[in-house]
Coordinates of N, CA and C in Angstrom, one line a residue:
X264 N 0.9 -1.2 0.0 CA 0.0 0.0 0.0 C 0.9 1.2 0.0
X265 N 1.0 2.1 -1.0 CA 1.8 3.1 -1.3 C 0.9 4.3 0.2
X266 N 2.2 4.8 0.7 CA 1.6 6.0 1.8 C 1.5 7.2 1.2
X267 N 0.6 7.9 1.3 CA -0.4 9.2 0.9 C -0.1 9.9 1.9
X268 N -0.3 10.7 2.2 CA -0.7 12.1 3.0 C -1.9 12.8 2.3
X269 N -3.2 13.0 2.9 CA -4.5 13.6 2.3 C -4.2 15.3 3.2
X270 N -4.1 16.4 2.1 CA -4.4 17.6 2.4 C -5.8 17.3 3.7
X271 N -5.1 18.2 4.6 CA -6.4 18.7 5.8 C -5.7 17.8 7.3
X272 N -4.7 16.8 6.5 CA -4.0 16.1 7.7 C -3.5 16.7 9.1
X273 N -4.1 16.1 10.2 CA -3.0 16.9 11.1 C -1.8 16.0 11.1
X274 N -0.4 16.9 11.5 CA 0.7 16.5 11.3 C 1.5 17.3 12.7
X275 N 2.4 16.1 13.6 CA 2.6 16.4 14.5 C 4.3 16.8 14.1
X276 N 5.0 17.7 14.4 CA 6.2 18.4 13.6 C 6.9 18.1 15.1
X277 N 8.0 16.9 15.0 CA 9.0 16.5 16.0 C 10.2 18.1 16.3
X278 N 9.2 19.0 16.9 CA 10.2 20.2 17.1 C 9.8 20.5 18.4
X279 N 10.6 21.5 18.8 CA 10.1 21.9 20.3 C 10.4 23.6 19.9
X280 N 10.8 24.1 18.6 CA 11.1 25.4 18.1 C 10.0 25.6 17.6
X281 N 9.3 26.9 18.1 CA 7.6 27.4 17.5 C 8.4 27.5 16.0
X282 N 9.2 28.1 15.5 CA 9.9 28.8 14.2 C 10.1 27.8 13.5
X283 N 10.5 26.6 14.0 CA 10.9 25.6 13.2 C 9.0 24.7 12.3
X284 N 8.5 25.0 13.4 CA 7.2 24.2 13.0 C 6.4 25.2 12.3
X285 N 6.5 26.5 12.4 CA 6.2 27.7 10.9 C 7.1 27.1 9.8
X286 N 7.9 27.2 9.7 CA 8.8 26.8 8.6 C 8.2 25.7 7.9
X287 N 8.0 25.3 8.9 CA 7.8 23.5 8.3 C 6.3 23.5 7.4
X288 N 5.3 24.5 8.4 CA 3.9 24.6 7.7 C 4.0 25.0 6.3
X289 N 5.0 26.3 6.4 CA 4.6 27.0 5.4 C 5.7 26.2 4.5
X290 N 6.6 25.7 4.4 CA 7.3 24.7 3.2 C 6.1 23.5 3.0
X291 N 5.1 23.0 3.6 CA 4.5 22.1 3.1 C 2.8 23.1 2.2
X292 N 3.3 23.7 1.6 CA 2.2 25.1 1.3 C 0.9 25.0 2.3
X293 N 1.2 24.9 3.5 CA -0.2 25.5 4.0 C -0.8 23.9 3.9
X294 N -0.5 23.0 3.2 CA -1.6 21.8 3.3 C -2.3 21.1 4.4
X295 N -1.8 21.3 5.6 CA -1.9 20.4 6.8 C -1.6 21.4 7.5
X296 N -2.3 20.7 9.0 CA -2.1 21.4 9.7 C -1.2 20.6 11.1
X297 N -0.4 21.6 11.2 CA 0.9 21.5 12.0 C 0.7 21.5 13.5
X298 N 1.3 20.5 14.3 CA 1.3 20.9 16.1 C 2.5 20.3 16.2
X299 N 3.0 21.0 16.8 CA 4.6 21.1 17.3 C 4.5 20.4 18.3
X300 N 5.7 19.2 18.5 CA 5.7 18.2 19.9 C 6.1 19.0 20.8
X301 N 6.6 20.1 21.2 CA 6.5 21.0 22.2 C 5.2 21.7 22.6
X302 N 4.3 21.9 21.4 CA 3.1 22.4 22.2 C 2.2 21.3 22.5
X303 N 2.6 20.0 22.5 CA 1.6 18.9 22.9 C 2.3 18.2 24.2
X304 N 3.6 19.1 24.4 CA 3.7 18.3 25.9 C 5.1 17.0 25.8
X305 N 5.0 16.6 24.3 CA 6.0 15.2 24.4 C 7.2 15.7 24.7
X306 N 7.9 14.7 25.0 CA 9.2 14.5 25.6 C 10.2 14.8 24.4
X307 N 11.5 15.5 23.9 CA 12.5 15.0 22.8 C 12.9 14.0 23.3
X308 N 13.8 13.2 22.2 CA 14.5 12.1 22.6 C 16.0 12.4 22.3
X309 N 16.6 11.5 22.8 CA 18.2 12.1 22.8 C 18.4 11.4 20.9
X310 N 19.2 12.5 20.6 CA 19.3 12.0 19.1 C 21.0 11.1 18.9
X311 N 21.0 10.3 19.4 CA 21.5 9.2 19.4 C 22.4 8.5 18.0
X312 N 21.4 8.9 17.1 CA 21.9 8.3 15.7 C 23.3 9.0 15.3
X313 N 24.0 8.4 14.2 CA 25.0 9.1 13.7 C 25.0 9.8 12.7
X314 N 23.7 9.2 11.8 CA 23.4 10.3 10.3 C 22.4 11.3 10.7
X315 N 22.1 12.1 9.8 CA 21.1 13.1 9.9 C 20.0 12.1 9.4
X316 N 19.5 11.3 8.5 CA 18.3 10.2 8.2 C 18.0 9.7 9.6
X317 N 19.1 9.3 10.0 CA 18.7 8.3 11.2 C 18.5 8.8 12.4
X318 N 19.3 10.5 12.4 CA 18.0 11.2 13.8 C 17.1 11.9 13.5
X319 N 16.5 12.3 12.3 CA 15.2 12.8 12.0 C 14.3 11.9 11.6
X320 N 14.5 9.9 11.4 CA 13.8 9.1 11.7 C 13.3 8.7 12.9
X321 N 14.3 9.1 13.7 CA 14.6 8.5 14.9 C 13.1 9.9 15.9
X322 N 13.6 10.7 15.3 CA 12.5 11.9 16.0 C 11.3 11.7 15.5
X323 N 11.3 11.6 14.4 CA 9.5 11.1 14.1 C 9.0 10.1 14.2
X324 N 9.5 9.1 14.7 CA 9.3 7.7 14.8 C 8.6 8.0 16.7
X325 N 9.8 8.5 17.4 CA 9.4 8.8 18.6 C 7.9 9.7 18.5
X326 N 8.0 10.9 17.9 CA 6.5 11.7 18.1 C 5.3 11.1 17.7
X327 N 5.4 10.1 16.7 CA 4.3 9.5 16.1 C 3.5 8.7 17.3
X328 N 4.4 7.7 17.6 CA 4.4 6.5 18.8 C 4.5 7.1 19.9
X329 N 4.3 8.7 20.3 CA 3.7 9.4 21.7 C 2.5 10.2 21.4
X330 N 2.7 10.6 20.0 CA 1.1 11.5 20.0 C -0.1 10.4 19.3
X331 N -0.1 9.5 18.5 CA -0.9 8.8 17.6 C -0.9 9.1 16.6
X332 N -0.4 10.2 16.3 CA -0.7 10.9 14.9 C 0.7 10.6 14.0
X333 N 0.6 10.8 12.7 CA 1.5 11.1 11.8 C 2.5 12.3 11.9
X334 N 4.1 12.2 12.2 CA 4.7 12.7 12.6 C 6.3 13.1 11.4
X335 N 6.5 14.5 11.8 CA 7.1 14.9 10.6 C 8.7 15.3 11.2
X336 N 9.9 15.0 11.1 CA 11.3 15.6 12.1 C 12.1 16.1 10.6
X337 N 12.9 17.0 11.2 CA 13.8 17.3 10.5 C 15.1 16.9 11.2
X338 N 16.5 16.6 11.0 CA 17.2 17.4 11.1 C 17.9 17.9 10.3
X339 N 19.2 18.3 10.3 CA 19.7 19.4 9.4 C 21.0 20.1 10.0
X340 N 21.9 20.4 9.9 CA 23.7 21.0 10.2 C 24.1 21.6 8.9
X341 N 25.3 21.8 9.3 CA 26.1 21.9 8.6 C 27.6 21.6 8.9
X342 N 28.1 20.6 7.2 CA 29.2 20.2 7.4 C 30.7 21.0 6.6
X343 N 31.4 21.0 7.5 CA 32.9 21.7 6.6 C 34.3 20.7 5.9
X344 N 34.6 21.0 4.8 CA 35.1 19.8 4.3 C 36.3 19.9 5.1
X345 N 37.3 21.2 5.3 CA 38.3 20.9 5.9 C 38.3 20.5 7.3
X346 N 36.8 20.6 8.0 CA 36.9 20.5 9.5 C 36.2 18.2 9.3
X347 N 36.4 17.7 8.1 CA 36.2 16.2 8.1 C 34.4 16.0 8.5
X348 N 33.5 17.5 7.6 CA 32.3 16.8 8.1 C 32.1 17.8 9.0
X349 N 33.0 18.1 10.2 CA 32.1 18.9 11.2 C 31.7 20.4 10.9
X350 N 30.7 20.8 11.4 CA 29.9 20.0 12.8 C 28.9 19.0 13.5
X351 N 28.4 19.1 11.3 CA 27.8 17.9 10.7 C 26.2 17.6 12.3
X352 N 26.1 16.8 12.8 CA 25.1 16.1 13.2 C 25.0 17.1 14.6
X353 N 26.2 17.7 15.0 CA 26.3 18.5 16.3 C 26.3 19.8 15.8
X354 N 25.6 20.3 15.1 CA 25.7 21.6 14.5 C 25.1 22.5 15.5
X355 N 23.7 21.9 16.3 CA 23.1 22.4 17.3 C 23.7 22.7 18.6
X356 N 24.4 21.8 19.0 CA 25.1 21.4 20.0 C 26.3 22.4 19.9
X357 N 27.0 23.0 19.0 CA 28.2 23.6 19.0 C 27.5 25.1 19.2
X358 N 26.2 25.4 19.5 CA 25.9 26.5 20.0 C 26.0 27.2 21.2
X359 N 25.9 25.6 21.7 CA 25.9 25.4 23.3 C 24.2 25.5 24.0
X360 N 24.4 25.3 25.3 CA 23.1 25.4 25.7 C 21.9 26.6 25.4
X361 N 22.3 27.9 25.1 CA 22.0 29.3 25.1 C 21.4 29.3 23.6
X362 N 22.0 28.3 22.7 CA 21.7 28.3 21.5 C 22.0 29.5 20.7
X363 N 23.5 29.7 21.2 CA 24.1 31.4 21.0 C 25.1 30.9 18.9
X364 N 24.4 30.9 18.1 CA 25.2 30.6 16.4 C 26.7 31.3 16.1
X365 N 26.2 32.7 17.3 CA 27.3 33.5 17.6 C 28.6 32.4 17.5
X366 N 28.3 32.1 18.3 CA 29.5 31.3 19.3 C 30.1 30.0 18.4
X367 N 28.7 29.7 17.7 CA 29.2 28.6 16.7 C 30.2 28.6 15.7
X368 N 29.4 30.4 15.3 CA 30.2 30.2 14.1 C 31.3 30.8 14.2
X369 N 31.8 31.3 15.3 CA 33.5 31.8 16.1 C 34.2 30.5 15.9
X370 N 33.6 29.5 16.4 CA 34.0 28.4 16.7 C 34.5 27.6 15.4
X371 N 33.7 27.7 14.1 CA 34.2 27.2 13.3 C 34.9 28.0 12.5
X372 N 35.1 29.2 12.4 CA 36.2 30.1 11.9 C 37.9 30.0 12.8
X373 N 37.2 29.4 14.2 CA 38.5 29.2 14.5 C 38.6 27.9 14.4
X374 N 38.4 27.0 14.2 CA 38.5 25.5 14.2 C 39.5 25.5 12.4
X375 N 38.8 26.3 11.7 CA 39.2 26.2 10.2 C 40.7 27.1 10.4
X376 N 40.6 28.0 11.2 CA 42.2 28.9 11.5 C 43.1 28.1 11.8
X377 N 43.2 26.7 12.8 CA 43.4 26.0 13.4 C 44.3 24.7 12.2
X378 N 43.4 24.3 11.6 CA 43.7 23.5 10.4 C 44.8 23.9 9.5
X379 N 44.8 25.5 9.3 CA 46.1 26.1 8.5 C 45.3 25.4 6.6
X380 N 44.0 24.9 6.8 CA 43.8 25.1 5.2 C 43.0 26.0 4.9
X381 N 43.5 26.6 3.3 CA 42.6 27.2 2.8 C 41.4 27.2 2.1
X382 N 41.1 25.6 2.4 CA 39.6 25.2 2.3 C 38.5 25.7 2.5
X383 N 37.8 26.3 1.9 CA 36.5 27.2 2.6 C 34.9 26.9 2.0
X384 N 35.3 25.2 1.6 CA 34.1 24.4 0.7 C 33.5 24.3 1.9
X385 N 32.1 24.1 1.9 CA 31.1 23.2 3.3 C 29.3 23.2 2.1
X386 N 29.1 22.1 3.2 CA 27.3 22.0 2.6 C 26.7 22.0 3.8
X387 N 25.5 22.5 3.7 CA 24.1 22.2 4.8 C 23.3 21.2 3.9
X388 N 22.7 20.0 5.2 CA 22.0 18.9 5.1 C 20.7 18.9 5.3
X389 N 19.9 18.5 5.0 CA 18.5 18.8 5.6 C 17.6 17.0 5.2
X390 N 18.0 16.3 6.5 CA 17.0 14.8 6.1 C 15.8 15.0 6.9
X391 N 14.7 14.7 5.8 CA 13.2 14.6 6.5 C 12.3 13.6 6.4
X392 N 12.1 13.2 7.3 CA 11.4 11.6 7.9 C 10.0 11.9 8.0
X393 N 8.7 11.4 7.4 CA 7.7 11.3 7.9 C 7.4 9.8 8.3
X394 N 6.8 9.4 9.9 CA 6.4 8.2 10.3 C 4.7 8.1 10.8
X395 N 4.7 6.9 10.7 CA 3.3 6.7 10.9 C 3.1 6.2 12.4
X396 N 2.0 6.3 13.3 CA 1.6 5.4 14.4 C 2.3 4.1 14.6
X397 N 1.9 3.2 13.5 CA 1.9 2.0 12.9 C 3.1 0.8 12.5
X398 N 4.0 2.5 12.6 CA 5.1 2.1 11.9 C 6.2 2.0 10.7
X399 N 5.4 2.5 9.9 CA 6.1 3.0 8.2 C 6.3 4.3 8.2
X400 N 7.6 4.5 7.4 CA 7.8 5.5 7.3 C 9.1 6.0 6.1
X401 N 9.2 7.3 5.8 CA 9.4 7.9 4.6 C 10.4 8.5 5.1
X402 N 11.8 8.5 4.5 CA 12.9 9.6 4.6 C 13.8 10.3 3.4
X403 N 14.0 11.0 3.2 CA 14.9 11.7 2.1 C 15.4 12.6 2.6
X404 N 16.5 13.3 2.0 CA 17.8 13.9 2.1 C 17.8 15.1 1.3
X405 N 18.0 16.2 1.6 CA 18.5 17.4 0.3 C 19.6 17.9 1.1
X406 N 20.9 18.3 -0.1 CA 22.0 19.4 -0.1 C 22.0 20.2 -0.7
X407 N 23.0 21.2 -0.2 CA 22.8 22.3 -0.9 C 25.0 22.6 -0.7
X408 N 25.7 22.5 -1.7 CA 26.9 22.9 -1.4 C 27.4 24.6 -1.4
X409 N 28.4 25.3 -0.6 CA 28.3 26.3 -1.1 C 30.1 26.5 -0.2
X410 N 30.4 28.0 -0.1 CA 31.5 27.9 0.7 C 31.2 29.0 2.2
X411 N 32.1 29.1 3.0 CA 31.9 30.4 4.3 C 32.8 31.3 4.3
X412 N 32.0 31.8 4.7 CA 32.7 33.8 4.4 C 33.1 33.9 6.2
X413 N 33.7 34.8 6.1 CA 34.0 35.5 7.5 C 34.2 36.7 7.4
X414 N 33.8 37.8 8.5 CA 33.1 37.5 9.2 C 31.5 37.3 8.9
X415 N 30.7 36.5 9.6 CA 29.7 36.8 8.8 C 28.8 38.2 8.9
X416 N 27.7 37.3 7.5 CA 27.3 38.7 6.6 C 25.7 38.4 6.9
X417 N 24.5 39.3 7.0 CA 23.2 39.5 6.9 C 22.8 38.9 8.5
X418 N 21.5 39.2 8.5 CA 21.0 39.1 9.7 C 19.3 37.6 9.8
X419 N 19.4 37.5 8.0 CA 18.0 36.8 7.8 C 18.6 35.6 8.3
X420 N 17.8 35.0 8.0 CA 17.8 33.1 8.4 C 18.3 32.9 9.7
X421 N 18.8 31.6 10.4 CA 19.1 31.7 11.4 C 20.0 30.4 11.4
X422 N 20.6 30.0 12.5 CA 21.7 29.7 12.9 C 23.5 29.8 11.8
X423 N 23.6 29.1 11.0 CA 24.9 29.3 10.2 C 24.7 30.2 8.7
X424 N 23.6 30.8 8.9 CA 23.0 31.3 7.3 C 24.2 32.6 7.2
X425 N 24.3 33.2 8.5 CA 25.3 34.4 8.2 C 26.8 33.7 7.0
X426 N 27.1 33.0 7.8 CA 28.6 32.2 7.1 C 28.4 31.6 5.7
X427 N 27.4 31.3 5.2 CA 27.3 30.0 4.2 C 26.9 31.2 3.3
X428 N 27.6 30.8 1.8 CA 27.4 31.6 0.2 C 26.9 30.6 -0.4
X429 N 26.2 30.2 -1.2 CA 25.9 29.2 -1.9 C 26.8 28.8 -2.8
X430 N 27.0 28.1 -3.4 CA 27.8 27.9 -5.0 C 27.2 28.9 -5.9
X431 N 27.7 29.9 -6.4 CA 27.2 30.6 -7.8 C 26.1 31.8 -7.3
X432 N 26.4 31.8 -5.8 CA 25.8 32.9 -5.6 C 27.0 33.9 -4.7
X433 N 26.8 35.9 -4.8 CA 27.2 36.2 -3.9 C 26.8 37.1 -2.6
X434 N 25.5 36.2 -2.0 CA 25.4 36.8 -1.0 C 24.8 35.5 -0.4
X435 N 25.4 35.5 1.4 CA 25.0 34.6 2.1 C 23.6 34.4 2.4
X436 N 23.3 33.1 2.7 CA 21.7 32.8 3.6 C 21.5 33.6 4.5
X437 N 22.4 34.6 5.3 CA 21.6 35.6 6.0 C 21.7 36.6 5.2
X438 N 21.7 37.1 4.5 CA 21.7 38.0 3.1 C 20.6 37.9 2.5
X439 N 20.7 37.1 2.2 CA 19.4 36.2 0.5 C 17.9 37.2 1.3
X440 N 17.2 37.0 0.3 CA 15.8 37.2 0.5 C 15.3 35.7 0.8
X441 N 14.2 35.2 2.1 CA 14.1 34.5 2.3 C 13.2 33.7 1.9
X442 N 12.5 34.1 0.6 CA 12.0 33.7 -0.7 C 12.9 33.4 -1.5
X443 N 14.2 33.6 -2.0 CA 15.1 33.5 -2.9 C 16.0 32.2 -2.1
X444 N 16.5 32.4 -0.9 CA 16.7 31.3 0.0 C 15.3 29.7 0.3
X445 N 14.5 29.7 0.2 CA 13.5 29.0 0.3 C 13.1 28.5 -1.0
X446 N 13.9 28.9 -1.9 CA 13.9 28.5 -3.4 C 14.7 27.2 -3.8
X447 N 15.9 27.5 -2.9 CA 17.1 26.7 -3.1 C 17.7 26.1 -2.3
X448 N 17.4 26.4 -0.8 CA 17.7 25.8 0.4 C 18.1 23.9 0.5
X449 N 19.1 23.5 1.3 CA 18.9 22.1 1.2 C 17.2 21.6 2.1
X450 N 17.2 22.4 2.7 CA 15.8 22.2 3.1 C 14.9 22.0 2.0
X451 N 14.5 22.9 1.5 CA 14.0 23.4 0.4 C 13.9 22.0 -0.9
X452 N 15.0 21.5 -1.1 CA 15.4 20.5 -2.0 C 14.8 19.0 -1.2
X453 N 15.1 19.3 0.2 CA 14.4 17.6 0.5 C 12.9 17.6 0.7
X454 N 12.3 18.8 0.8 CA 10.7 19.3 0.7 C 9.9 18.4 -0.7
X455 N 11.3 18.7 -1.6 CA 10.8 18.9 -2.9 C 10.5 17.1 -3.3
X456 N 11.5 16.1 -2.4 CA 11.9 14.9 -2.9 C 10.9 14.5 -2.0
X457 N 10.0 15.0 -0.4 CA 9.3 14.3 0.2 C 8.0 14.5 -0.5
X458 N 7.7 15.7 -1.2 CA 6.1 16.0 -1.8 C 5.9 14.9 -3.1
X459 N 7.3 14.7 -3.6 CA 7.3 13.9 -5.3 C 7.0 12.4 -4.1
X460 N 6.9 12.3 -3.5 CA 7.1 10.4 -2.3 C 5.8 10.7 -1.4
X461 N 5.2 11.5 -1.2 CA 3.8 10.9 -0.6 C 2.8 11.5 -1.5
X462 N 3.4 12.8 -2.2 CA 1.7 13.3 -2.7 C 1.1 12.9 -4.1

């Protein structure tokens, strides 16, 4: 039995970020309606996995099987080629508790000072899992490669958007119009591969 998603769905969004589960509504055009596992009370689960598939399964797998409902996780980083990947799956985590990007992205400007290369390639990830009550469930992946600027530039988007240029563009995710960004986003790209797989 091929899985569908019927417009009018409610859809429980494995976030505890009000901003993140906007995002999420308005990337799925408005079709469904959205309740964030923070405003229903559920627990996060420690994200445990090693890929980004396997902790944004791993998050909707858990919301589904606490709320009953069909449940939707993202996660999503960013990786640097000279830093081997990082910060990759801990992209959150290198904010620290405060969830200060400030600090992150100090952190990877000095981490890359550190290395002595002049590498300045990196991609953001974006894997997104929908699971069912039941059990089944759907995951895909989008990238987006591009390089980091220092210091960073614009104020739009949020966490590493100041630092990241896309490939073939020159102005950062916190630069971009966030229509122009939401065009091409790796987010944006795995939206595109989950709507062609359930709708």
């Amino acid at each position: 039995m091929p899985l569908i998603l019927t417009p009018g769905t409610t859809l429980v969004a494995a976030t505890h970020n009000p901003g993140k589960a906007r995002e999420l509504e308005a990337l799925l055009d408005g079709r469904f309606v959205i309740l964030a596992a923070g405003a229903l009370g559920l627990p996060e689960p420690d994200e445990t996995e090693s890929t980004f598939v396997g902790n944004a399964l791993l998050k909707a797998r858990h919301a589904a099987q606490a709320s009953g409902r069909i449940a939707l996780a993202d996660d999503s980083g960013l990786s640097v080629t000279a830093l081997d990947g990082a910060p990759g799956i801990f992209s959150a985590r290198w904010a620290g508790p405060e969830k200060d990007f400030g600090v992150a992205m100090a952190k990877v400007e000095e981490r890359l000072i550190e290395t002595g290369s002049s590498d300045r390639s990196a991609w953001f990830t974006s894997a997104l899992a929908v699971a069912w009550p039941d059990g089944p469930a759907v995951v895909v992946e989008g990238r987006v490669d591009g390089e980091l600027v220092f210091p960073p530039r614009g104020d739009r988007g949020f966490g590493y958007d100041p630092i990241f240029m896309p490939t073939g563009h020159d102005q950062t995710f916190g630069e971009m119009d966030p229509v122009q960004k939401d065009a091409m986003s790796h987010r944006a790209r795995a939206f595109e591969m989950l709507k062609a797989a359930l709708f």
